[in-house]
Amino acid sequence: MSTGFILGSKTAYARAGSAVRFAIVLTGLGVAASAVAADVPVRLSDLNATLSEIAPHLMNYPPKFSTPEERVETEEHLKTLLAQLDKISERYPDDKEILFIKGAANAMGHNLDYPGCAEKAMAAFDRLLAIDPNNRRALYAYGGFLSGTTLLDKAIPYLDRAIRLGEERAHYTLAFVYLKNGDPQRALPEFEAYLKADPENAIAKKFVADIRSGKTSHHVIRQEATESQ
């Protein structure tokens, strides 16, 4: 395995050079209730809409922008969202939807090297899973986030639990954790399991063929090496 997967970072949580996508499940909120950030009512649906808008740019490392102006606009939206979530979570510290959004948004902030975002993402997911240990969406998202940091070993139990609860996509993320750990033989059954759900995934098929043929995988896990939705 190449040792080039982990890049240097100004934070204590350097992420993988082309981290497996932090997969965010943004559907199903359907909440009409409002929370309050500062003195302005903010609906959960609005928070979710902002997260959905910025996710295509920030859910992966490195972030992707078409123009410098797009980056500036995206960062402004994320900073506003993070500030809102800090206020809202003070008032609703155990709301599961707010905790999920806070974890996801701070994971994106971490991809931009924002100080403290890694810790906030972990705290939000930890609290959510303490409240709801079998929250499959949170397990998958948290495992995906951790798989792109130097704490990738910590991702394994969360991804395993997500799989046991029926999250087939977690096989793909877990396979890349094992690859980054230099253990292609443990990655192989995860890729094979994932291909049962997505048999045409070219990247997974390529890794399966290489591992079966005895090649030591030196593929660079680039941005496109992510689980397709």
CSV table of C-alpha atoms in Angstrom, one decimal:
chain,number,residue,atom,x,y,z
A,1,MET,CA,0.0,0.0,0.0
A,2,SER,CA,1.1,3.5,-0.8
A,3,THR,CA,1.8,5.6,2.3
A,4,GLY,CA,0.7,8.6,0.3
A,5,PHE,CA,-2.9,8.4,1.4
A,6,ILE,CA,-2.5,10.6,4.4
A,7,LEU,CA,-1.7,14.3,3.8
A,8,GLY,CA,-0.3,16.7,6.2
A,9,SER,CA,-2.7,19.0,7.9
A,10,LYS,CA,-2.8,22.0,10.2
A,11,THR,CA,-5.2,20.1,12.4
A,12,ALA,CA,-4.6,16.9,14.5
A,13,TYR,CA,-6.9,15.1,12.1
A,14,ALA,CA,-5.1,15.0,8.7
A,15,ARG,CA,-7.4,13.3,6.3
A,16,ALA,CA,-6.8,10.9,3.5
A,17,GLY,CA,-5.4,12.4,0.3
A,18,SER,CA,-8.5,11.4,-1.6
A,19,ALA,CA,-10.8,10.3,1.2
A,20,VAL,CA,-13.7,8.0,0.6
A,21,ARG,CA,-16.8,10.1,0.2
A,22,PHE,CA,-18.4,11.2,3.4
A,23,ALA,CA,-21.8,10.0,2.4
A,24,ILE,CA,-24.6,12.2,3.7
A,25,VAL,CA,-28.1,11.0,3.8
A,26,LEU,CA,-30.1,14.2,3.5
A,27,THR,CA,-33.6,12.9,2.9
A,28,GLY,CA,-36.4,12.2,5.3
A,29,LEU,CA,-36.1,15.2,7.7
A,30,GLY,CA,-39.6,16.3,7.0
A,31,VAL,CA,-39.7,18.5,10.1
A,32,ALA,CA,-41.9,21.5,10.2
A,33,ALA,CA,-40.7,22.7,13.6
A,34,SER,CA,-38.4,25.7,14.0
A,35,ALA,CA,-35.3,26.2,16.0
A,36,VAL,CA,-33.8,29.6,16.9
A,37,ALA,CA,-30.4,30.9,16.0
A,38,ALA,CA,-29.7,34.2,17.7
A,39,ASP,CA,-33.1,35.9,17.3
A,40,VAL,CA,-34.0,34.6,13.9
A,41,PRO,CA,-36.3,31.5,13.5
A,42,VAL,CA,-34.5,28.8,11.4
A,43,ARG,CA,-36.4,25.8,10.1
A,44,LEU,CA,-34.7,22.4,10.0
A,45,SER,CA,-35.7,22.2,6.4
A,46,ASP,CA,-33.7,25.4,5.7
A,47,LEU,CA,-30.7,24.0,7.5
A,48,ASN,CA,-31.0,20.8,5.4
A,49,ALA,CA,-31.4,22.8,2.2
A,50,THR,CA,-28.1,24.7,2.9
A,51,LEU,CA,-26.3,21.4,3.7
A,52,SER,CA,-27.6,19.9,0.4
A,53,GLU,CA,-26.5,22.9,-1.5
A,54,ILE,CA,-22.9,22.9,-0.2
A,55,ALA,CA,-22.4,19.1,0.1
A,56,PRO,CA,-21.4,18.5,-3.6
A,57,HIS,CA,-18.5,20.9,-3.1
A,58,LEU,CA,-17.4,19.9,0.5
A,59,MET,CA,-18.3,16.3,1.2
A,60,ASN,CA,-15.0,15.1,-0.3
A,61,TYR,CA,-11.4,16.0,0.3
A,62,PRO,CA,-10.1,18.0,-1.4
A,63,PRO,CA,-13.1,20.3,-1.9
A,64,LYS,CA,-14.2,20.9,-5.4
A,65,PHE,CA,-15.0,24.4,-6.9
A,66,SER,CA,-15.5,25.6,-10.4
A,67,THR,CA,-14.4,29.1,-9.8
A,68,PRO,CA,-12.9,31.2,-6.9
A,69,GLU,CA,-16.2,32.9,-6.6
A,70,GLU,CA,-18.0,29.6,-6.1
A,71,ARG,CA,-15.6,28.8,-3.3
A,72,VAL,CA,-16.2,32.1,-1.6
A,73,GLU,CA,-20.0,31.7,-1.8
A,74,THR,CA,-19.9,28.1,-0.6
A,75,GLU,CA,-17.6,29.0,2.4
A,76,GLU,CA,-19.9,31.9,3.3
A,77,HIS,CA,-22.9,29.5,3.4
A,78,LEU,CA,-21.0,27.0,5.4
A,79,LYS,CA,-19.8,29.5,8.0
A,80,THR,CA,-23.4,30.8,8.4
A,81,LEU,CA,-24.6,27.3,8.8
A,82,LEU,CA,-22.0,26.4,11.4
A,83,ALA,CA,-22.8,29.6,13.4
A,84,GLN,CA,-26.5,28.8,13.3
A,85,LEU,CA,-25.9,25.2,14.4
A,86,ASP,CA,-23.8,26.3,17.4
A,87,LYS,CA,-26.6,28.5,18.6
A,88,ILE,CA,-29.4,26.0,17.9
A,89,SER,CA,-27.6,23.1,19.5
A,90,GLU,CA,-27.3,25.1,22.7
A,91,ARG,CA,-31.1,25.3,22.9
A,92,TYR,CA,-31.8,21.8,21.5
A,93,PRO,CA,-28.7,19.8,22.6
A,94,ASP,CA,-30.3,16.4,22.1
A,95,ASP,CA,-32.3,16.9,18.9
A,96,LYS,CA,-31.2,14.0,16.7
A,97,GLU,CA,-31.8,15.9,13.4
A,98,ILE,CA,-29.8,18.9,14.5
A,99,LEU,CA,-27.0,16.7,15.8
A,100,PHE,CA,-26.8,14.9,12.5
A,101,ILE,CA,-26.7,18.2,10.5
A,102,LYS,CA,-24.1,19.6,12.9
A,103,GLY,CA,-21.9,16.5,12.5
A,104,ALA,CA,-22.2,16.6,8.7
A,105,ALA,CA,-21.6,20.4,8.4
A,106,ASN,CA,-18.5,20.3,10.7
A,107,ALA,CA,-17.1,17.3,8.7
A,108,MET,CA,-17.3,19.7,5.7
A,109,GLY,CA,-15.6,22.4,7.7
A,110,HIS,CA,-12.8,19.9,8.5
A,111,ASN,CA,-12.3,19.4,4.8
A,112,LEU,CA,-11.6,23.2,4.6
A,113,ASP,CA,-9.2,23.0,7.6
A,114,TYR,CA,-11.5,25.0,9.8
A,115,PRO,CA,-10.1,24.8,13.3
A,116,GLY,CA,-12.2,22.8,15.8
A,117,CYS,CA,-14.6,21.4,13.2
A,118,ALA,CA,-13.2,17.8,13.5
A,119,GLU,CA,-13.8,17.9,17.2
A,120,LYS,CA,-17.3,19.3,16.8
A,121,ALA,CA,-18.2,16.7,14.2
A,122,MET,CA,-17.1,13.9,16.5
A,123,ALA,CA,-18.9,15.4,19.5
A,124,ALA,CA,-22.1,15.7,17.5
A,125,PHE,CA,-22.0,12.2,16.1
A,126,ASP,CA,-21.0,10.8,19.5
A,127,ARG,CA,-23.9,12.5,21.2
A,128,LEU,CA,-26.4,11.4,18.6
A,129,LEU,CA,-25.2,7.8,18.8
A,130,ALA,CA,-25.4,7.9,22.6
A,131,ILE,CA,-29.0,8.8,22.2
A,132,ASP,CA,-29.8,6.5,19.4
A,133,PRO,CA,-27.1,3.8,19.1
A,134,ASN,CA,-28.7,2.0,16.1
A,135,ASN,CA,-29.1,5.1,14.0
A,136,ARG,CA,-27.9,3.6,10.7
A,137,ARG,CA,-27.6,6.9,9.0
A,138,ALA,CA,-25.4,8.4,11.7
A,139,LEU,CA,-23.3,5.2,11.9
A,140,TYR,CA,-22.6,5.3,8.2
A,141,ALA,CA,-21.9,9.1,8.1
A,142,TYR,CA,-19.7,9.0,11.2
A,143,GLY,CA,-17.7,6.0,9.8
A,144,GLY,CA,-17.4,7.7,6.5
A,145,PHE,CA,-16.0,10.9,8.2
A,146,LEU,CA,-13.6,9.0,10.3
A,147,SER,CA,-12.4,7.0,7.3
A,148,GLY,CA,-11.0,10.2,5.8
A,149,THR,CA,-8.9,11.1,8.9
A,150,THR,CA,-5.9,9.7,10.7
A,151,LEU,CA,-8.4,8.0,13.0
A,152,LEU,CA,-9.5,5.7,10.2
A,153,ASP,CA,-9.2,2.6,12.5
A,154,LYS,CA,-11.9,4.2,14.6
A,155,ALA,CA,-14.2,4.1,11.6
A,156,ILE,CA,-14.3,0.3,11.5
A,157,PRO,CA,-16.8,-0.4,14.3
A,158,TYR,CA,-19.2,2.3,13.1
A,159,LEU,CA,-19.2,0.9,9.6
A,160,ASP,CA,-19.5,-2.6,10.8
A,161,ARG,CA,-22.6,-1.7,12.9
A,162,ALA,CA,-24.1,0.2,9.9
A,163,ILE,CA,-23.7,-2.9,7.8
A,164,ARG,CA,-25.3,-5.1,10.4
A,165,LEU,CA,-28.3,-2.7,10.3
A,166,GLY,CA,-28.6,-3.1,6.6
A,167,GLU,CA,-26.5,-0.2,5.2
A,168,GLU,CA,-24.9,-1.9,2.1
A,169,ARG,CA,-23.0,1.2,1.0
A,170,ALA,CA,-20.9,0.9,4.2
A,171,HIS,CA,-19.1,-2.1,2.6
A,172,TYR,CA,-17.5,0.2,0.1
A,173,THR,CA,-16.2,2.7,2.6
A,174,LEU,CA,-15.0,-0.2,4.9
A,175,ALA,CA,-13.1,-1.7,2.0
A,176,PHE,CA,-11.1,1.5,1.5
A,177,VAL,CA,-10.4,1.6,5.2
A,178,TYR,CA,-8.8,-1.8,4.9
A,179,LEU,CA,-6.9,-0.7,1.7
A,180,LYS,CA,-5.5,2.3,3.4
A,181,ASN,CA,-4.4,0.1,6.3
A,182,GLY,CA,-2.5,-2.1,3.8
A,183,ASP,CA,-4.8,-5.1,4.1
A,184,PRO,CA,-6.3,-5.8,0.7
A,185,GLN,CA,-7.4,-9.3,1.7
A,186,ARG,CA,-9.8,-7.8,4.3
A,187,ALA,CA,-10.9,-5.3,1.7
A,188,LEU,CA,-11.8,-8.0,-0.8
A,189,PRO,CA,-14.9,-9.4,0.8
A,190,GLU,CA,-16.2,-5.9,1.5
A,191,PHE,CA,-15.9,-5.0,-2.2
A,192,GLU,CA,-17.5,-8.3,-3.1
A,193,ALA,CA,-20.4,-7.6,-0.7
A,194,TYR,CA,-20.8,-4.1,-2.1
A,195,LEU,CA,-20.9,-5.4,-5.7
A,196,LYS,CA,-24.0,-7.4,-4.8
A,197,ALA,CA,-25.9,-4.2,-4.4
A,198,ASP,CA,-24.1,-2.2,-7.1
A,199,PRO,CA,-22.8,-4.9,-9.6
A,200,GLU,CA,-21.7,-2.3,-12.2
A,201,ASN,CA,-19.5,-0.2,-10.0
A,202,ALA,CA,-16.3,-0.1,-12.1
A,203,ILE,CA,-14.0,1.0,-9.3
A,204,ALA,CA,-15.0,-1.8,-7.0
A,205,LYS,CA,-14.7,-4.3,-9.8
A,206,LYS,CA,-11.2,-3.1,-10.6
A,207,PHE,CA,-10.1,-3.5,-7.0
A,208,VAL,CA,-11.6,-7.0,-6.8
A,209,ALA,CA,-9.8,-8.1,-9.9
A,210,ASP,CA,-6.5,-6.7,-8.7
A,211,ILE,CA,-6.7,-8.2,-5.3
A,212,ARG,CA,-7.8,-11.6,-6.6
A,213,SER,CA,-4.9,-11.6,-9.1
A,214,GLY,CA,-2.5,-11.1,-6.2
A,215,LYS,CA,-1.5,-7.5,-7.1
A,216,THR,CA,-0.6,-5.3,-4.2
A,217,SER,CA,-2.9,-2.3,-4.8
A,218,HIS,CA,-0.9,0.9,-5.4
A,219,HIS,CA,-3.9,2.7,-6.9
A,220,VAL,CA,-4.2,6.2,-5.7
A,221,ILE,CA,-7.7,6.5,-4.3
A,222,ARG,CA,-8.6,9.7,-6.2
A,223,GLN,CA,-11.7,11.7,-5.8
A,224,GLU,CA,-13.6,9.6,-8.3
A,225,ALA,CA,-12.9,6.5,-6.2
A,226,THR,CA,-16.0,7.1,-4.2
A,227,GLU,CA,-19.2,5.2,-3.7
A,228,SER,CA,-21.7,6.1,-6.5
A,229,GLN,CA,-25.1,7.2,-5.5
